Amino acid sequence: LEGTWTGHGVGEYPPHVPRFLYLQELVIEKAVPHGPRELVWSFRSTCHNRETGEGLQSEQGYLRFRPMYINQGRVELVCTQPSGLAEVSEGTYTEDSLDVSSRFDGLTRPSSASRPLVTAVRRWLEIRPQSDPLTMEYRVEMATERTPMQQHLLSKLQKVV
């Protein structure tokens, strides 16, 4: 999981956002504190339009893993975006995947946030260790006050560092 992942993706959010192609960089590194009792990683992600290079989205946050068994357990994610959206999500992880979703009103935003407001987020990633180079599929689903949960972003990333 730790390292720099880059690749391309497809985004859309009908009926508000038409289909678009993007490039993504996802950096995951050990956070402080980090140790046998504090399994915490920081992450930051940026997406740029694949054709124009224009910045589309960025976010950063932390992942905190709570092992229950060997290579599986609970995971907590906190994430912020420049728009002011702040997310607290929880879920599960295995040796090569994680699945988290916002729970219990786990989203908040400033009063200046534009509508439609995001009401739920789910993130899912799967690492494919059999691939050379190592690859990751990363998916973000989202619901707003006007639309039900649906896929928003889907990236195919390769580990570069």
PDB file of C-alpha atoms in Angstrom:
ATOM      1  CA  LEU A   1       0.000   0.000   0.000  1.00  0.00           C
ATOM      2  CA  GLU A   2       2.775   2.429   0.894  1.00  0.00           C
ATOM      3  CA  GLY A   3       4.291   4.296  -2.054  1.00  0.00           C
ATOM      4  CA  THR A   4       3.407   6.439  -5.065  1.00  0.00           C
ATOM      5  CA  TRP A   5       0.723   5.187  -7.437  1.00  0.00           C
ATOM      6  CA  THR A   6      -0.021   6.832 -10.801  1.00  0.00           C
ATOM      7  CA  GLY A   7      -2.394   6.096 -13.635  1.00  0.00           C
ATOM      8  CA  HIS A   8      -5.530   7.100 -15.450  1.00  0.00           C
ATOM      9  CA  GLY A   9      -9.203   7.022 -14.763  1.00  0.00           C
ATOM     10  CA  VAL A  10     -12.711   7.769 -15.920  1.00  0.00           C
ATOM     11  CA  GLY A  11     -15.094   9.997 -14.013  1.00  0.00           C
ATOM     12  CA  GLU A  12     -18.730  10.982 -14.369  1.00  0.00           C
ATOM     13  CA  TYR A  13     -21.716  11.784 -12.232  1.00  0.00           C
ATOM     14  CA  PRO A  14     -24.939  11.838 -14.233  1.00  0.00           C
ATOM     15  CA  PRO A  15     -26.832  14.039 -14.672  1.00  0.00           C
ATOM     16  CA  HIS A  16     -24.577  16.792 -13.216  1.00  0.00           C
ATOM     17  CA  VAL A  17     -21.089  15.837 -14.454  1.00  0.00           C
ATOM     18  CA  PRO A  18     -20.503  14.435 -17.964  1.00  0.00           C
ATOM     19  CA  ARG A  19     -17.911  11.706 -18.567  1.00  0.00           C
ATOM     20  CA  PHE A  20     -14.271  12.854 -18.364  1.00  0.00           C
ATOM     21  CA  LEU A  21     -10.810  11.266 -18.447  1.00  0.00           C
ATOM     22  CA  TYR A  22      -8.169  12.089 -15.850  1.00  0.00           C
ATOM     23  CA  LEU A  23      -4.658  11.305 -14.633  1.00  0.00           C
ATOM     24  CA  GLN A  24      -4.228  10.544 -10.940  1.00  0.00           C
ATOM     25  CA  GLU A  25      -1.346  10.428  -8.491  1.00  0.00           C
ATOM     26  CA  LEU A  26      -1.938   8.816  -5.090  1.00  0.00           C
ATOM     27  CA  VAL A  27       0.838   8.977  -2.471  1.00  0.00           C
ATOM     28  CA  ILE A  28       0.550   6.836   0.665  1.00  0.00           C
ATOM     29  CA  GLU A  29       3.197   7.093   3.390  1.00  0.00           C
ATOM     30  CA  LYS A  30       3.662   6.354   7.072  1.00  0.00           C
ATOM     31  CA  ALA A  31       2.267   9.057   9.356  1.00  0.00           C
ATOM     32  CA  VAL A  32       3.485  10.099  12.775  1.00  0.00           C
ATOM     33  CA  PRO A  33       2.893   8.341  15.091  1.00  0.00           C
ATOM     34  CA  HIS A  34       3.384   4.996  13.368  1.00  0.00           C
ATOM     35  CA  GLY A  35       4.327   1.736  15.020  1.00  0.00           C
ATOM     36  CA  PRO A  36       3.037  -1.682  16.066  1.00  0.00           C
ATOM     37  CA  ARG A  37       0.162  -0.092  18.028  1.00  0.00           C
ATOM     38  CA  GLU A  38      -0.393   2.894  15.698  1.00  0.00           C
ATOM     39  CA  LEU A  39      -0.834   1.659  12.113  1.00  0.00           C
ATOM     40  CA  VAL A  40      -1.454   5.080  10.556  1.00  0.00           C
ATOM     41  CA  TRP A  41      -0.738   6.205   6.993  1.00  0.00           C
ATOM     42  CA  SER A  42      -1.229   9.603   5.397  1.00  0.00           C
ATOM     43  CA  PHE A  43      -2.381   9.971   1.809  1.00  0.00           C
ATOM     44  CA  ARG A  44      -2.787  12.682  -0.783  1.00  0.00           C
ATOM     45  CA  SER A  45      -4.366  12.415  -4.176  1.00  0.00           C
ATOM     46  CA  THR A  46      -4.477  14.747  -7.167  1.00  0.00           C
ATOM     47  CA  CYS A  47      -6.407  14.384 -10.429  1.00  0.00           C
ATOM     48  CA  HIS A  48      -5.756  16.312 -13.639  1.00  0.00           C
ATOM     49  CA  ASN A  49      -7.724  16.410 -16.886  1.00  0.00           C
ATOM     50  CA  ARG A  50      -6.056  13.899 -19.211  1.00  0.00           C
ATOM     51  CA  GLU A  51      -6.359  16.149 -22.262  1.00  0.00           C
ATOM     52  CA  THR A  52      -5.698  19.650 -20.889  1.00  0.00           C
ATOM     53  CA  GLY A  53      -3.687  18.979 -17.716  1.00  0.00           C
ATOM     54  CA  GLU A  54      -6.087  21.209 -15.762  1.00  0.00           C
ATOM     55  CA  GLY A  55      -6.321  20.332 -12.060  1.00  0.00           C
ATOM     56  CA  LEU A  56      -9.681  18.701 -11.291  1.00  0.00           C
ATOM     57  CA  GLN A  57      -9.543  17.511  -7.699  1.00  0.00           C
ATOM     58  CA  SER A  58      -7.225  17.024  -4.758  1.00  0.00           C
ATOM     59  CA  GLU A  59      -7.679  15.564  -1.315  1.00  0.00           C
ATOM     60  CA  GLN A  60      -5.598  14.447   1.611  1.00  0.00           C
ATOM     61  CA  GLY A  61      -6.109  12.539   4.799  1.00  0.00           C
ATOM     62  CA  TYR A  62      -5.237   9.597   6.984  1.00  0.00           C
ATOM     63  CA  LEU A  63      -5.906   5.863   7.131  1.00  0.00           C
ATOM     64  CA  ARG A  64      -5.878   4.133  10.513  1.00  0.00           C
ATOM     65  CA  PHE A  65      -5.854   0.331  10.539  1.00  0.00           C
ATOM     66  CA  ARG A  66      -7.247  -1.730  13.443  1.00  0.00           C
ATOM     67  CA  PRO A  67      -6.111  -5.356  12.949  1.00  0.00           C
ATOM     68  CA  MET A  68      -8.521  -8.069  14.043  1.00  0.00           C
ATOM     69  CA  TYR A  69      -6.789 -11.075  12.491  1.00  0.00           C
ATOM     70  CA  ILE A  70      -3.683 -11.593  10.365  1.00  0.00           C
ATOM     71  CA  ASN A  71      -4.006  -9.331   7.280  1.00  0.00           C
ATOM     72  CA  GLN A  72      -7.579  -8.194   7.987  1.00  0.00           C
ATOM     73  CA  GLY A  73      -9.519  -5.878  10.243  1.00  0.00           C
ATOM     74  CA  ARG A  74     -11.221  -2.490  10.495  1.00  0.00           C
ATOM     75  CA  VAL A  75     -10.003   0.693   8.816  1.00  0.00           C
ATOM     76  CA  GLU A  76     -10.885   4.335   9.469  1.00  0.00           C
ATOM     77  CA  LEU A  77     -10.370   7.131   6.941  1.00  0.00           C
ATOM     78  CA  VAL A  78     -10.467  10.896   7.385  1.00  0.00           C
ATOM     79  CA  CYS A  79     -10.228  13.017   4.247  1.00  0.00           C
ATOM     80  CA  THR A  80     -10.495  16.704   3.343  1.00  0.00           C
ATOM     81  CA  GLN A  81     -10.826  18.499   0.032  1.00  0.00           C
ATOM     82  CA  PRO A  82     -10.133  22.142  -0.923  1.00  0.00           C
ATOM     83  CA  SER A  83     -13.911  22.614  -1.358  1.00  0.00           C
ATOM     84  CA  GLY A  84     -14.192  22.188   2.400  1.00  0.00           C
ATOM     85  CA  LEU A  85     -15.795  18.747   2.272  1.00  0.00           C
ATOM     86  CA  ALA A  86     -14.552  16.719   5.244  1.00  0.00           C
ATOM     87  CA  GLU A  87     -15.189  12.978   5.370  1.00  0.00           C
ATOM     88  CA  VAL A  88     -14.968  10.422   8.154  1.00  0.00           C
ATOM     89  CA  SER A  89     -15.419   6.880   6.866  1.00  0.00           C
ATOM     90  CA  GLU A  90     -15.083   3.393   8.312  1.00  0.00           C
ATOM     91  CA  GLY A  91     -14.887  -0.057   6.834  1.00  0.00           C
ATOM     92  CA  THR A  92     -12.854  -3.215   6.499  1.00  0.00           C
ATOM     93  CA  TYR A  93      -9.580  -4.272   4.953  1.00  0.00           C
ATOM     94  CA  THR A  94      -7.903  -7.484   3.867  1.00  0.00           C
ATOM     95  CA  GLU A  95      -4.386  -8.193   2.675  1.00  0.00           C
ATOM     96  CA  ASP A  96      -5.057  -6.630  -0.733  1.00  0.00           C
ATOM     97  CA  SER A  97      -8.225  -4.499  -0.471  1.00  0.00           C
ATOM     98  CA  LEU A  98     -10.150  -1.970   1.553  1.00  0.00           C
ATOM     99  CA  ASP A  99     -13.754  -0.782   1.503  1.00  0.00           C
ATOM    100  CA  VAL A 100     -14.862   2.288   3.495  1.00  0.00           C
ATOM    101  CA  SER A 101     -17.981   4.420   3.519  1.00  0.00           C
ATOM    102  CA  SER A 102     -19.147   7.517   5.348  1.00  0.00           C
ATOM    103  CA  ARG A 103     -21.328   6.628   8.325  1.00  0.00           C
ATOM    104  CA  PHE A 104     -23.416   8.432  10.914  1.00  0.00           C
ATOM    105  CA  ASP A 105     -23.352  11.818   9.178  1.00  0.00           C
ATOM    106  CA  GLY A 106     -19.624  11.385   8.503  1.00  0.00           C
ATOM    107  CA  LEU A 107     -19.570  14.311   6.051  1.00  0.00           C
ATOM    108  CA  THR A 108     -19.433  17.988   6.826  1.00  0.00           C
ATOM    109  CA  ARG A 109     -18.784  21.119   4.779  1.00  0.00           C
ATOM    110  CA  PRO A 110     -18.687  24.901   5.119  1.00  0.00           C
ATOM    111  CA  SER A 111     -21.845  26.959   4.631  1.00  0.00           C
ATOM    112  CA  SER A 112     -20.403  28.225   1.321  1.00  0.00           C
ATOM    113  CA  ALA A 113     -20.442  24.724  -0.252  1.00  0.00           C
ATOM    114  CA  SER A 114     -22.119  24.579  -3.646  1.00  0.00           C
ATOM    115  CA  ARG A 115     -25.160  22.432  -4.329  1.00  0.00           C
ATOM    116  CA  PRO A 116     -25.979  19.660  -4.789  1.00  0.00           C
ATOM    117  CA  LEU A 117     -24.407  18.698  -1.445  1.00  0.00           C
ATOM    118  CA  VAL A 118     -22.616  15.372  -1.153  1.00  0.00           C
ATOM    119  CA  THR A 119     -24.482  13.171   1.341  1.00  0.00           C
ATOM    120  CA  ALA A 120     -22.475   9.891   1.254  1.00  0.00           C
ATOM    121  CA  VAL A 121     -19.144   8.579  -0.057  1.00  0.00           C
ATOM    122  CA  ARG A 122     -17.826   5.049  -0.500  1.00  0.00           C
ATOM    123  CA  ARG A 123     -14.228   4.240  -1.438  1.00  0.00           C
ATOM    124  CA  TRP A 124     -12.957   0.870  -2.532  1.00  0.00           C
ATOM    125  CA  LEU A 125      -9.491  -0.188  -3.603  1.00  0.00           C
ATOM    126  CA  GLU A 126      -7.950  -3.460  -4.587  1.00  0.00           C
ATOM    127  CA  ILE A 127      -4.264  -4.138  -5.051  1.00  0.00           C
ATOM    128  CA  ARG A 128      -3.356  -6.768  -7.600  1.00  0.00           C
ATOM    129  CA  PRO A 129      -0.089  -8.283  -6.292  1.00  0.00           C
ATOM    130  CA  GLN A 130       0.138 -10.763  -9.173  1.00  0.00           C
ATOM    131  CA  SER A 131       0.605  -7.884 -11.644  1.00  0.00           C
ATOM    132  CA  ASP A 132       4.049  -6.630 -12.640  1.00  0.00           C
ATOM    133  CA  PRO A 133       4.264  -3.748 -12.055  1.00  0.00           C
ATOM    134  CA  LEU A 134       1.983  -3.821  -9.008  1.00  0.00           C
ATOM    135  CA  THR A 135      -1.451  -2.340  -9.846  1.00  0.00           C
ATOM    136  CA  MET A 136      -4.380  -0.906  -7.917  1.00  0.00           C
ATOM    137  CA  GLU A 137      -7.989  -0.335  -8.894  1.00  0.00           C
ATOM    138  CA  TYR A 138      -9.498   2.600  -6.996  1.00  0.00           C
ATOM    139  CA  ARG A 139     -13.202   3.457  -7.097  1.00  0.00           C
ATOM    140  CA  VAL A 140     -15.157   6.304  -5.496  1.00  0.00           C
ATOM    141  CA  GLU A 141     -18.955   6.214  -5.286  1.00  0.00           C
ATOM    142  CA  MET A 142     -20.992   9.202  -4.171  1.00  0.00           C
ATOM    143  CA  ALA A 143     -24.550  10.281  -3.358  1.00  0.00           C
ATOM    144  CA  THR A 144     -25.876  13.825  -3.261  1.00  0.00           C
ATOM    145  CA  GLU A 145     -29.077  15.395  -2.023  1.00  0.00           C
ATOM    146  CA  ARG A 146     -30.415  14.956  -5.582  1.00  0.00           C
ATOM    147  CA  THR A 147     -28.952  11.606  -6.686  1.00  0.00           C
ATOM    148  CA  PRO A 148     -28.553   8.128  -5.157  1.00  0.00           C
ATOM    149  CA  MET A 149     -25.200   6.438  -4.587  1.00  0.00           C
ATOM    150  CA  GLN A 150     -23.437   5.854  -7.910  1.00  0.00           C
ATOM    151  CA  GLN A 151     -19.914   5.494  -9.256  1.00  0.00           C
ATOM    152  CA  HIS A 152     -18.073   8.805  -9.649  1.00  0.00           C
ATOM    153  CA  LEU A 153     -14.400   7.857 -10.230  1.00  0.00           C
ATOM    154  CA  LEU A 154     -12.648   4.694 -11.379  1.00  0.00           C
ATOM    155  CA  SER A 155      -8.828   4.639 -11.602  1.00  0.00           C
ATOM    156  CA  LYS A 156      -6.298   2.032 -12.665  1.00  0.00           C
ATOM    157  CA  LEU A 157      -3.013   2.885 -10.959  1.00  0.00           C
ATOM    158  CA  GLN A 158       0.506   1.412 -11.024  1.00  0.00           C
ATOM    159  CA  LYS A 159       2.990   1.565  -8.180  1.00  0.00           C
ATOM    160  CA  VAL A 160       5.967   3.645  -9.318  1.00  0.00           C
ATOM    161  CA  VAL A 161       7.887   4.070  -6.041  1.00  0.00           C
TER     162      VAL A 161
END
